[in-house]
CSV table of C-alpha atoms in Angstrom, one decimal:
chain,number,residue,atom,x,y,z
A,24,MET,CA,94.4,75.9,68.6
A,25,LEU,CA,94.7,75.9,64.8
A,26,LYS,CA,91.8,78.3,64.5
A,27,PHE,CA,93.5,80.7,66.9
A,28,ALA,CA,96.8,80.4,65.0
A,29,LEU,CA,95.1,81.2,61.7
A,30,LEU,CA,93.3,84.1,63.4
A,31,GLY,CA,96.6,85.5,64.7
A,32,VAL,CA,98.4,85.2,61.3
A,33,SER,CA,95.4,86.9,59.6
A,34,LEU,CA,95.5,89.8,62.2
A,35,SER,CA,99.2,90.3,61.4
A,36,MET,CA,98.3,90.3,57.7
A,37,ILE,CA,95.9,93.1,58.4
A,38,GLY,CA,98.8,95.0,60.1
A,39,PHE,CA,101.0,94.6,57.1
A,40,LEU,CA,98.2,95.6,54.8
A,41,TYR,CA,97.8,98.8,56.8
A,42,ARG,CA,101.5,99.7,56.3
A,43,LEU,CA,101.2,98.7,52.6
A,44,ILE,CA,98.4,101.1,52.0
A,45,LYS,CA,99.5,104.0,54.3
A,46,GLY,CA,103.3,103.7,54.1
A,47,PRO,CA,104.9,107.2,53.5
A,48,SER,CA,107.7,106.0,51.2
A,49,VAL,CA,108.0,103.3,48.5
A,50,PRO,CA,110.4,101.1,50.4
A,51,ASP,CA,107.9,100.9,53.3
A,52,ARG,CA,105.4,99.4,50.9
A,53,VAL,CA,107.9,97.0,49.5
A,54,ILE,CA,108.9,95.8,53.0
A,55,ALA,CA,105.2,95.3,53.8
A,56,LEU,CA,104.7,93.4,50.6
A,57,ASP,CA,107.7,91.1,51.4
A,58,ALA,CA,106.4,90.5,54.9
A,59,MET,CA,103.0,89.7,53.4
A,60,GLY,CA,104.6,87.1,51.2
A,61,ILE,CA,106.2,85.4,54.2
A,62,ASN,CA,102.9,85.7,56.0
A,63,LEU,CA,101.1,84.0,53.1
A,64,ILE,CA,103.6,81.1,53.4
A,65,ALA,CA,102.5,80.7,57.1
A,66,ILE,CA,98.9,80.7,56.1
A,67,VAL,CA,99.4,78.0,53.5
A,68,ALA,CA,101.3,75.9,56.0
A,69,LEU,CA,98.6,76.3,58.6
A,70,ALA,CA,95.9,75.6,56.0
A,71,SER,CA,97.6,72.4,55.0
A,72,ILE,CA,97.6,71.3,58.6
A,73,VAL,CA,93.9,72.2,58.9
A,74,MET,CA,92.9,70.2,55.8
A,75,ASP,CA,95.3,67.4,56.8
A,76,THR,CA,97.0,67.1,53.4
A,77,SER,CA,100.5,67.6,52.2
A,78,ALA,CA,99.5,68.6,48.7
A,79,TYR,CA,100.1,72.3,49.3
A,80,LEU,CA,103.7,72.1,50.4
A,81,GLU,CA,105.0,72.9,46.9
A,82,ALA,CA,103.1,76.1,47.1
A,83,ILE,CA,105.2,77.1,50.1
A,84,LEU,CA,108.4,76.8,48.0
A,85,LEU,CA,106.9,78.6,45.1
A,86,LEU,CA,105.7,81.5,47.2
A,87,GLY,CA,109.0,81.8,48.9
A,88,ILE,CA,110.9,82.0,45.6
A,89,LEU,CA,108.4,84.5,44.1
A,90,SER,CA,108.4,86.7,47.1
A,91,PHE,CA,112.2,86.9,47.1
A,92,ILE,CA,112.5,87.6,43.4
A,93,GLY,CA,109.8,90.3,43.7
A,94,THR,CA,111.6,92.0,46.5
A,95,VAL,CA,115.0,91.9,44.7
A,96,ALA,CA,113.4,93.3,41.5
A,97,PHE,CA,111.7,96.1,43.4
A,98,ALA,CA,115.0,97.0,45.2
A,99,LYS,CA,116.9,97.1,41.9
A,100,PHE,CA,114.2,99.1,40.2
A,101,LEU,CA,114.2,101.7,43.0
A,102,GLU,CA,118.0,102.0,43.0
A,103,LYS,CA,118.8,102.0,39.3
A,104,GLY,CA,115.5,102.7,37.5
A,105,GLU,CA,115.6,99.5,35.4
A,106,ILE,CA,115.6,95.8,36.2
A,107,ILE,CA,117.3,94.1,33.3
A,108,GLU,CA,120.2,96.1,32.1
A,109,ASP,CA,121.7,95.8,28.6
A,110,ASP,CA,124.8,97.8,29.4
A,111,ARG,CA,127.3,95.8,31.4
A,112,ASN,CA,129.6,98.6,32.4
A,113,ARG,CA,127.5,100.2,35.1
B,15,MET,CA,106.0,59.7,72.3
B,16,THR,CA,103.3,60.9,69.9
B,17,ALA,CA,101.8,63.1,72.5
B,18,ILE,CA,105.2,64.8,73.2
B,19,VAL,CA,105.7,65.5,69.5
B,20,GLU,CA,102.1,66.8,69.2
B,21,ILE,CA,102.6,69.2,72.1
B,22,LEU,CA,105.9,70.3,70.7
B,23,SER,CA,104.4,71.0,67.3
B,24,ALA,CA,101.6,73.0,68.8
B,25,LEU,CA,104.1,75.0,70.8
B,26,PHE,CA,106.2,75.8,67.7
B,27,LEU,CA,103.1,76.9,65.8
B,28,LEU,CA,101.9,79.2,68.7
B,29,MET,CA,105.4,80.7,69.0
B,30,GLY,CA,105.5,81.4,65.3
B,31,VAL,CA,102.1,83.1,65.5
B,32,PHE,CA,103.2,85.2,68.4
B,33,LEU,CA,106.3,86.3,66.5
B,34,PHE,CA,104.1,87.3,63.5
B,35,LEU,CA,102.0,89.4,65.8
B,36,VAL,CA,105.1,91.0,67.2
B,37,SER,CA,106.2,91.7,63.7
B,38,ALA,CA,102.9,93.3,62.7
B,39,PHE,CA,102.9,95.4,65.9
B,40,GLY,CA,106.4,96.6,65.1
B,41,ILE,CA,105.6,97.4,61.5
B,42,ILE,CA,102.7,99.5,62.6
B,43,ARG,CA,104.3,101.3,65.5
B,44,LEU,CA,107.9,102.0,64.7
B,45,PRO,CA,108.8,105.4,63.4
B,46,ASP,CA,110.8,105.2,60.2
B,47,VAL,CA,111.5,102.7,57.4
B,48,TYR,CA,114.8,101.3,58.7
B,49,THR,CA,113.4,100.4,62.1
B,50,ARG,CA,110.3,99.0,60.4
B,51,ASN,CA,112.5,96.8,58.3
B,52,HIS,CA,114.1,95.6,61.5
B,53,ALA,CA,110.7,94.4,62.8
B,54,ALA,CA,109.4,93.0,59.5
B,55,SER,CA,112.5,91.2,58.3
B,56,LYS,CA,113.9,89.6,61.5
B,57,SER,CA,110.9,88.5,63.4
B,58,SER,CA,109.0,87.4,60.4
B,59,THR,CA,111.8,85.2,59.4
B,60,LEU,CA,112.0,83.6,62.9
B,61,GLY,CA,108.2,83.2,62.9
B,62,ILE,CA,108.1,81.4,59.6
B,63,MET,CA,110.9,79.2,60.8
B,64,PHE,CA,108.9,78.2,63.9
B,65,ILE,CA,105.7,77.6,61.9
B,66,LEU,CA,107.4,75.5,59.2
B,67,ILE,CA,109.1,73.4,61.9
B,68,GLY,CA,105.7,72.9,63.5
B,69,THR,CA,104.3,71.8,60.2
B,70,LEU,CA,107.2,69.4,59.7
B,71,LEU,CA,106.6,67.8,63.1
B,72,TYR,CA,102.9,67.6,62.5
B,73,PHE,CA,103.3,65.7,59.3
B,74,TYR,CA,105.9,63.5,60.9
B,75,TYR,CA,103.7,62.4,63.8
B,76,GLU,CA,100.4,62.3,61.9
B,77,HIS,CA,101.4,60.6,58.7
B,78,GLY,CA,104.7,59.3,59.6
B,79,HIS,CA,106.7,60.7,56.7
B,80,PHE,CA,109.4,63.2,56.9
B,81,ASP,CA,108.5,65.7,54.3
B,82,PHE,CA,111.6,67.1,52.7
B,83,ARG,CA,109.9,69.9,50.9
B,84,VAL,CA,109.3,71.7,54.2
B,85,VAL,CA,113.0,71.4,55.0
B,86,LEU,CA,113.9,72.8,51.6
B,87,ALA,CA,111.5,75.7,52.2
B,88,ILE,CA,113.0,76.3,55.7
B,89,ILE,CA,116.6,76.4,54.2
B,90,PHE,CA,115.6,78.6,51.3
B,91,ILE,CA,113.6,81.2,53.4
B,92,PHE,CA,116.4,81.2,56.0
B,93,MET,CA,118.9,82.1,53.3
B,94,THR,CA,116.9,84.6,51.2
B,95,SER,CA,114.7,86.6,53.6
B,96,PRO,CA,117.6,88.6,55.3
B,97,VAL,CA,119.1,89.2,51.9
B,98,ALA,CA,115.8,90.7,50.7
B,99,GLY,CA,115.6,92.9,53.7
B,100,HIS,CA,119.2,94.1,53.2
B,101,LEU,CA,118.7,94.8,49.5
B,102,ILE,CA,115.5,96.9,50.1
B,103,MET,CA,117.2,98.8,52.9
B,104,ARG,CA,120.2,99.6,50.7
B,105,SER,CA,117.9,100.9,47.9
B,106,ALA,CA,116.0,102.9,50.5
B,107,TYR,CA,119.2,104.6,51.7
B,108,HIS,CA,120.4,105.3,48.2
B,109,THR,CA,117.1,106.8,47.1
B,110,GLY,CA,117.3,109.1,50.1
B,111,VAL,CA,114.6,108.1,52.5
B,112,LYS,CA,115.0,110.2,55.6
B,113,MET,CA,115.9,108.6,58.9
B,114,TRP,CA,114.0,109.2,62.1
B,115,ASP,CA,114.8,112.7,63.4
B,116,ARG,CA,115.9,111.2,66.8
B,117,SER,CA,118.3,108.6,65.4
B,118,VAL,CA,121.9,109.3,66.4
B,119,GLN,CA,124.2,107.5,64.1
B,120,ASP,CA,124.6,107.2,60.3
B,121,ASP,CA,127.7,105.2,59.5
B,122,LEU,CA,127.1,105.2,55.7
B,123,LYS,CA,127.2,109.0,55.4
B,124,LYS,CA,131.0,109.3,55.3
B,125,THR,CA,131.3,106.7,52.5
B,126,ARG,CA,129.2,108.7,50.1
């Protein structure tokens, strides 16, 4: 059962990778990258069940935080052209 | 009791994988960036909820400890993933990505 679950998650990862490479606009690619981050969390959770250890569960939290911050940074860069602004009146 | 929790955990994992497959199908097939975000953001979030709940139940019945890191991850992803989807859609609209030519309604156009 777990092997099938890992296979399904990997197949959906391939689907996201297709959109990441082909995607006609930049937000398409960012959406695919965000979904791949979520997908990677699922793979880590399933792998920690397969190896029967709870040592990887911090990695889930870290991947979630990094994926969210990456998407927010991409969104702000696309909209304003810079990520960390010095000027406060904008 | 253990068998019930085990079956429940397997069921949650399989439902999560099914939702991930639905999400990948949507992100390949749907026509423009807004509908694709609809597929990627919503069903991926629900899929990761199911998979993490399955993981939580697995570690509960197998090792007998209720792992709070997974609960923390569930809460965090449940809060942040729709926000990330909304932000990237907002930047896509403001940078002028075209909608699908058969979409009928654009409520943000009059606020520009």
